Amino acid sequence: MRHSVDVQCPHCQSTSISKAGKSPKGQQKYLCTNSECPKKTFLLHYVKRAWEDGVKETAIDMVLNGSGIRDTGRVLNIHKNTVINAIRKRKEHCPRKSTLVHPVNRYLGLR
């Protein structure tokens, strides 16, 4: 017996979705067939919280507003290395022209 599930892309809200295999944890992956969708594949329920939309941006905002790396990870229920990697990735995409060293960069050993 085959039953259908109405699935909508969380990124572009398109309903043109096809199945795209399974994740290593056994969850169904879906493929958005909309050509203008920013992300093509997605899961309905992510196992790791860091993959959810907005979590890494929230972590960066918390750290830049004075929360510690470990505190941020604890509050958002993600690993501290995920917080550090998100900050490093943002640093690569948005280099600062200032000669001042931000406390987060000092903590990470970046200049």
Short mmCIF file of N, CA and C in Angstrom, two decimals:
data_model
loop_
_atom_site.label_atom_id
_atom_site.label_comp_id
_atom_site.label_asym_id
_atom_site.label_seq_id
_atom_site.Cartn_x
_atom_site.Cartn_y
_atom_site.Cartn_z
N MET A 1 0.84 -1.18 0.00
CA MET A 1 0.00 0.00 0.00
C MET A 1 0.89 1.24 0.00
N ARG A 2 0.64 2.12 -0.91
CA ARG A 2 1.43 3.34 -1.04
C ARG A 2 0.60 4.51 -0.54
N HIS A 3 1.19 5.33 0.31
CA HIS A 3 0.50 6.53 0.78
C HIS A 3 1.38 7.73 0.50
N SER A 4 0.73 8.83 0.17
CA SER A 4 1.48 10.02 -0.19
C SER A 4 1.52 10.99 0.99
N VAL A 5 2.58 11.76 1.01
CA VAL A 5 2.77 12.78 2.03
C VAL A 5 2.90 14.11 1.31
N ASP A 6 2.12 15.08 1.73
CA ASP A 6 2.23 16.41 1.13
C ASP A 6 3.45 17.10 1.72
N VAL A 7 4.46 17.27 0.88
CA VAL A 7 5.72 17.86 1.32
C VAL A 7 5.91 19.19 0.61
N GLN A 8 6.36 20.17 1.36
CA GLN A 8 6.62 21.50 0.81
C GLN A 8 8.06 21.86 1.12
N CYS A 9 8.76 22.43 0.15
CA CYS A 9 10.15 22.83 0.35
C CYS A 9 10.21 23.95 1.39
N PRO A 10 11.04 23.80 2.44
CA PRO A 10 11.12 24.84 3.46
C PRO A 10 11.86 26.10 2.99
N HIS A 11 12.53 26.02 1.85
CA HIS A 11 13.32 27.15 1.37
C HIS A 11 12.58 28.02 0.36
N CYS A 12 11.80 27.38 -0.53
CA CYS A 12 11.09 28.15 -1.56
C CYS A 12 9.58 27.90 -1.55
N GLN A 13 9.09 27.06 -0.66
CA GLN A 13 7.67 26.71 -0.51
C GLN A 13 7.08 26.05 -1.75
N SER A 14 7.90 25.47 -2.59
CA SER A 14 7.43 24.76 -3.77
C SER A 14 6.87 23.39 -3.35
N THR A 15 5.89 22.91 -4.11
CA THR A 15 5.34 21.58 -3.83
C THR A 15 5.81 20.56 -4.86
N SER A 16 6.68 20.97 -5.77
CA SER A 16 7.23 20.02 -6.74
C SER A 16 8.45 19.34 -6.12
N ILE A 17 8.18 18.26 -5.40
CA ILE A 17 9.18 17.56 -4.61
C ILE A 17 9.24 16.11 -5.05
N SER A 18 10.44 15.55 -5.05
CA SER A 18 10.59 14.11 -5.29
C SER A 18 11.51 13.54 -4.21
N LYS A 19 11.38 12.24 -4.00
CA LYS A 19 12.22 11.59 -3.00
C LYS A 19 13.65 11.52 -3.52
N ALA A 20 14.62 11.61 -2.60
CA ALA A 20 16.03 11.62 -3.00
C ALA A 20 16.86 10.68 -2.14
N GLY A 21 16.32 9.53 -1.81
CA GLY A 21 17.08 8.56 -1.02
C GLY A 21 16.89 8.76 0.46
N LYS A 22 17.82 8.20 1.22
CA LYS A 22 17.74 8.28 2.68
C LYS A 22 19.05 8.81 3.23
N SER A 23 18.95 9.43 4.39
CA SER A 23 20.14 9.94 5.07
C SER A 23 20.86 8.78 5.74
N PRO A 24 22.10 8.98 6.20
CA PRO A 24 22.81 7.91 6.91
C PRO A 24 22.06 7.41 8.15
N LYS A 25 21.22 8.26 8.73
CA LYS A 25 20.42 7.86 9.90
C LYS A 25 19.12 7.18 9.51
N GLY A 26 18.85 7.05 8.21
CA GLY A 26 17.66 6.35 7.74
C GLY A 26 16.45 7.23 7.50
N GLN A 27 16.61 8.54 7.56
CA GLN A 27 15.49 9.44 7.32
C GLN A 27 15.33 9.71 5.83
N GLN A 28 14.09 9.92 5.39
CA GLN A 28 13.81 10.19 3.99
C GLN A 28 14.34 11.57 3.60
N LYS A 29 15.12 11.63 2.51
CA LYS A 29 15.58 12.90 1.96
C LYS A 29 14.67 13.28 0.79
N TYR A 30 14.50 14.57 0.58
CA TYR A 30 13.65 15.06 -0.50
C TYR A 30 14.45 16.02 -1.38
N LEU A 31 14.06 16.07 -2.65
CA LEU A 31 14.71 16.92 -3.64
C LEU A 31 13.69 17.92 -4.17
N CYS A 32 14.00 19.19 -4.08
CA CYS A 32 13.14 20.23 -4.64
C CYS A 32 13.49 20.37 -6.12
N THR A 33 12.49 20.24 -6.99
CA THR A 33 12.74 20.31 -8.42
C THR A 33 12.55 21.72 -8.98
N ASN A 34 12.32 22.69 -8.11
CA ASN A 34 12.21 24.08 -8.53
C ASN A 34 13.62 24.58 -8.89
N SER A 35 13.78 25.11 -10.09
CA SER A 35 15.12 25.53 -10.54
C SER A 35 15.64 26.75 -9.79
N GLU A 36 14.78 27.53 -9.16
CA GLU A 36 15.20 28.74 -8.46
C GLU A 36 15.37 28.53 -6.96
N CYS A 37 15.29 27.30 -6.50
CA CYS A 37 15.41 27.02 -5.06
C CYS A 37 16.87 27.15 -4.64
N PRO A 38 17.16 27.88 -3.53
CA PRO A 38 18.55 28.06 -3.11
C PRO A 38 19.21 26.78 -2.60
N LYS A 39 18.43 25.88 -2.01
CA LYS A 39 18.95 24.60 -1.55
C LYS A 39 18.09 23.51 -2.16
N LYS A 40 18.71 22.51 -2.71
CA LYS A 40 17.96 21.50 -3.44
C LYS A 40 17.43 20.37 -2.56
N THR A 41 18.22 19.86 -1.63
CA THR A 41 17.78 18.73 -0.83
C THR A 41 17.49 19.16 0.60
N PHE A 42 16.59 18.42 1.25
CA PHE A 42 16.24 18.73 2.63
C PHE A 42 15.62 17.50 3.28
N LEU A 43 15.56 17.54 4.60
CA LEU A 43 14.88 16.53 5.41
C LEU A 43 13.70 17.22 6.08
N LEU A 44 12.69 16.45 6.43
CA LEU A 44 11.56 17.03 7.15
C LEU A 44 11.93 17.30 8.60
N HIS A 45 12.70 16.39 9.21
CA HIS A 45 13.11 16.54 10.61
C HIS A 45 14.59 16.23 10.70
N TYR A 46 15.38 17.23 11.06
CA TYR A 46 16.82 17.05 11.16
C TYR A 46 17.18 16.43 12.51
N VAL A 47 18.16 15.52 12.48
CA VAL A 47 18.62 14.88 13.71
C VAL A 47 19.51 15.84 14.47
N LYS A 48 20.39 16.51 13.77
CA LYS A 48 21.31 17.46 14.40
C LYS A 48 20.72 18.86 14.32
N ARG A 49 20.69 19.52 15.44
CA ARG A 49 20.07 20.84 15.53
C ARG A 49 20.83 21.89 14.73
N ALA A 50 22.13 21.72 14.55
CA ALA A 50 22.93 22.73 13.84
C ALA A 50 22.53 22.86 12.37
N TRP A 51 21.87 21.85 11.82
CA TRP A 51 21.46 21.92 10.42
C TRP A 51 20.17 22.69 10.22
N GLU A 52 19.45 22.98 11.30
CA GLU A 52 18.21 23.72 11.17
C GLU A 52 18.50 25.17 10.76
N ASP A 53 17.55 25.75 10.05
CA ASP A 53 17.72 27.12 9.56
C ASP A 53 17.84 28.10 10.73
N GLY A 54 18.80 28.99 10.64
CA GLY A 54 18.93 30.07 11.61
C GLY A 54 19.72 29.76 12.86
N VAL A 55 20.09 28.51 13.10
CA VAL A 55 20.79 28.17 14.34
C VAL A 55 22.19 28.75 14.35
N LYS A 56 22.92 28.61 13.25
CA LYS A 56 24.29 29.12 13.20
C LYS A 56 24.32 30.65 13.24
N GLU A 57 23.35 31.29 12.60
CA GLU A 57 23.28 32.75 12.64
C GLU A 57 22.99 33.23 14.06
N THR A 58 22.11 32.51 14.76
CA THR A 58 21.81 32.85 16.15
C THR A 58 23.04 32.69 17.02
N ALA A 59 23.80 31.63 16.77
CA ALA A 59 25.03 31.39 17.54
C ALA A 59 26.02 32.53 17.34
N ILE A 60 26.19 32.96 16.10
CA ILE A 60 27.12 34.06 15.81
C ILE A 60 26.66 35.33 16.51
N ASP A 61 25.36 35.62 16.44
CA ASP A 61 24.83 36.82 17.10
C ASP A 61 25.04 36.76 18.61
N MET A 62 24.82 35.60 19.20
CA MET A 62 25.00 35.47 20.65
C MET A 62 26.44 35.71 21.06
N VAL A 63 27.38 35.14 20.30
CA VAL A 63 28.80 35.30 20.63
C VAL A 63 29.23 36.76 20.46
N LEU A 64 28.79 37.38 19.38
CA LEU A 64 29.17 38.78 19.15
C LEU A 64 28.52 39.73 20.16
N ASN A 65 27.45 39.28 20.81
CA ASN A 65 26.80 40.10 21.83
C ASN A 65 27.26 39.76 23.24
N GLY A 66 28.33 38.97 23.36
CA GLY A 66 28.94 38.77 24.66
C GLY A 66 28.82 37.40 25.29
N SER A 67 28.03 36.50 24.72
CA SER A 67 27.95 35.15 25.28
C SER A 67 29.22 34.39 24.96
N GLY A 68 29.60 33.49 25.81
CA GLY A 68 30.78 32.67 25.56
C GLY A 68 30.48 31.56 24.56
N ILE A 69 31.54 30.96 24.05
CA ILE A 69 31.40 29.88 23.08
C ILE A 69 30.64 28.70 23.70
N ARG A 70 31.06 28.28 24.87
CA ARG A 70 30.41 27.14 25.53
C ARG A 70 28.98 27.45 25.92
N ASP A 71 28.76 28.66 26.44
CA ASP A 71 27.40 29.06 26.82
C ASP A 71 26.46 29.05 25.62
N THR A 72 26.94 29.55 24.51
CA THR A 72 26.14 29.58 23.29
C THR A 72 25.78 28.17 22.85
N GLY A 73 26.77 27.28 22.84
CA GLY A 73 26.50 25.90 22.47
C GLY A 73 25.51 25.23 23.41
N ARG A 74 25.64 25.50 24.69
CA ARG A 74 24.74 24.90 25.68
C ARG A 74 23.31 25.40 25.50
N VAL A 75 23.14 26.70 25.28
CA VAL A 75 21.80 27.28 25.13
C VAL A 75 21.13 26.78 23.86
N LEU A 76 21.88 26.71 22.76
CA LEU A 76 21.31 26.30 21.48
C LEU A 76 21.33 24.79 21.27
N ASN A 77 21.90 24.06 22.21
CA ASN A 77 21.99 22.60 22.14
C ASN A 77 22.78 22.14 20.91
N ILE A 78 23.91 22.81 20.67
CA ILE A 78 24.84 22.42 19.61
C ILE A 78 26.24 22.33 20.22
N HIS A 79 27.15 21.68 19.52
CA HIS A 79 28.50 21.49 20.02
C HIS A 79 29.28 22.80 19.93
N LYS A 80 30.21 23.01 20.86
CA LYS A 80 31.00 24.25 20.86
C LYS A 80 31.84 24.38 19.60
N ASN A 81 32.28 23.26 19.03
CA ASN A 81 33.05 23.33 17.78
C ASN A 81 32.19 23.82 16.62
N THR A 82 30.90 23.54 16.65
CA THR A 82 29.99 24.05 15.63
C THR A 82 29.91 25.57 15.72
N VAL A 83 29.88 26.09 16.93
CA VAL A 83 29.86 27.55 17.13
C VAL A 83 31.15 28.16 16.59
N ILE A 84 32.28 27.57 16.93
CA ILE A 84 33.58 28.08 16.48
C ILE A 84 33.68 28.03 14.96
N ASN A 85 33.26 26.92 14.35
CA ASN A 85 33.34 26.79 12.89
C ASN A 85 32.42 27.79 12.20
N ALA A 86 31.26 28.07 12.77
CA ALA A 86 30.35 29.06 12.18
C ALA A 86 30.99 30.45 12.20
N ILE A 87 31.67 30.77 13.30
CA ILE A 87 32.34 32.07 13.41
C ILE A 87 33.49 32.15 12.41
N ARG A 88 34.26 31.09 12.29
CA ARG A 88 35.37 31.09 11.32
C ARG A 88 34.87 31.24 9.90
N LYS A 89 33.78 30.55 9.57
CA LYS A 89 33.24 30.62 8.23
C LYS A 89 32.75 32.04 7.92
N ARG A 90 32.12 32.66 8.90
CA ARG A 90 31.67 34.04 8.70
C ARG A 90 32.86 34.97 8.53
N LYS A 91 33.91 34.74 9.28
CA LYS A 91 35.13 35.55 9.20
C LYS A 91 35.73 35.48 7.80
N GLU A 92 35.69 34.29 7.18
CA GLU A 92 36.24 34.14 5.83
C GLU A 92 35.41 34.90 4.80
N HIS A 93 34.09 34.95 4.99
CA HIS A 93 33.22 35.60 4.02
C HIS A 93 33.12 37.11 4.23
N CYS A 94 33.36 37.57 5.45
CA CYS A 94 33.21 38.99 5.77
C CYS A 94 34.46 39.51 6.48
N PRO A 95 35.56 39.66 5.78
CA PRO A 95 36.76 40.15 6.46
C PRO A 95 36.58 41.59 6.90
N ARG A 96 37.09 41.89 8.07
CA ARG A 96 37.00 43.25 8.62
C ARG A 96 38.23 44.03 8.20
N LYS A 97 38.05 45.32 7.97
CA LYS A 97 39.17 46.17 7.59
C LYS A 97 39.80 46.84 8.81
N SER A 98 39.17 46.69 9.96
CA SER A 98 39.68 47.31 11.17
C SER A 98 40.93 46.58 11.65
N THR A 99 41.81 47.33 12.30
CA THR A 99 43.01 46.72 12.86
C THR A 99 42.78 46.21 14.28
N LEU A 100 41.62 46.53 14.86
CA LEU A 100 41.30 46.04 16.20
C LEU A 100 40.98 44.55 16.14
N VAL A 101 41.34 43.85 17.19
CA VAL A 101 41.08 42.41 17.25
C VAL A 101 39.88 42.19 18.16
N HIS A 102 38.84 41.60 17.62
CA HIS A 102 37.63 41.31 18.39
C HIS A 102 37.94 40.20 19.40
N PRO A 103 37.34 40.22 20.59
CA PRO A 103 37.62 39.18 21.59
C PRO A 103 37.37 37.76 21.09
N VAL A 104 36.38 37.58 20.23
CA VAL A 104 36.12 36.25 19.68
C VAL A 104 37.28 35.81 18.80
N ASN A 105 37.78 36.73 17.98
CA ASN A 105 38.91 36.41 17.12
C ASN A 105 40.16 36.11 17.94
N ARG A 106 40.35 36.85 19.02
CA ARG A 106 41.48 36.59 19.90
C ARG A 106 41.36 35.19 20.50
N TYR A 107 40.14 34.82 20.89
CA TYR A 107 39.89 33.50 21.46
C TYR A 107 40.19 32.40 20.44
N LEU A 108 39.84 32.66 19.18
CA LEU A 108 40.06 31.67 18.12
C LEU A 108 41.46 31.72 17.55
N GLY A 109 42.24 32.70 17.93
CA GLY A 109 43.60 32.83 17.40
C GLY A 109 43.64 33.49 16.04
N LEU A 110 42.57 34.19 15.66
CA LEU A 110 42.51 34.87 14.36
C LEU A 110 42.89 36.33 14.54
N ARG A 111 43.33 36.96 13.48
CA ARG A 111 43.68 38.39 13.54
C ARG A 111 42.87 39.18 12.57
#
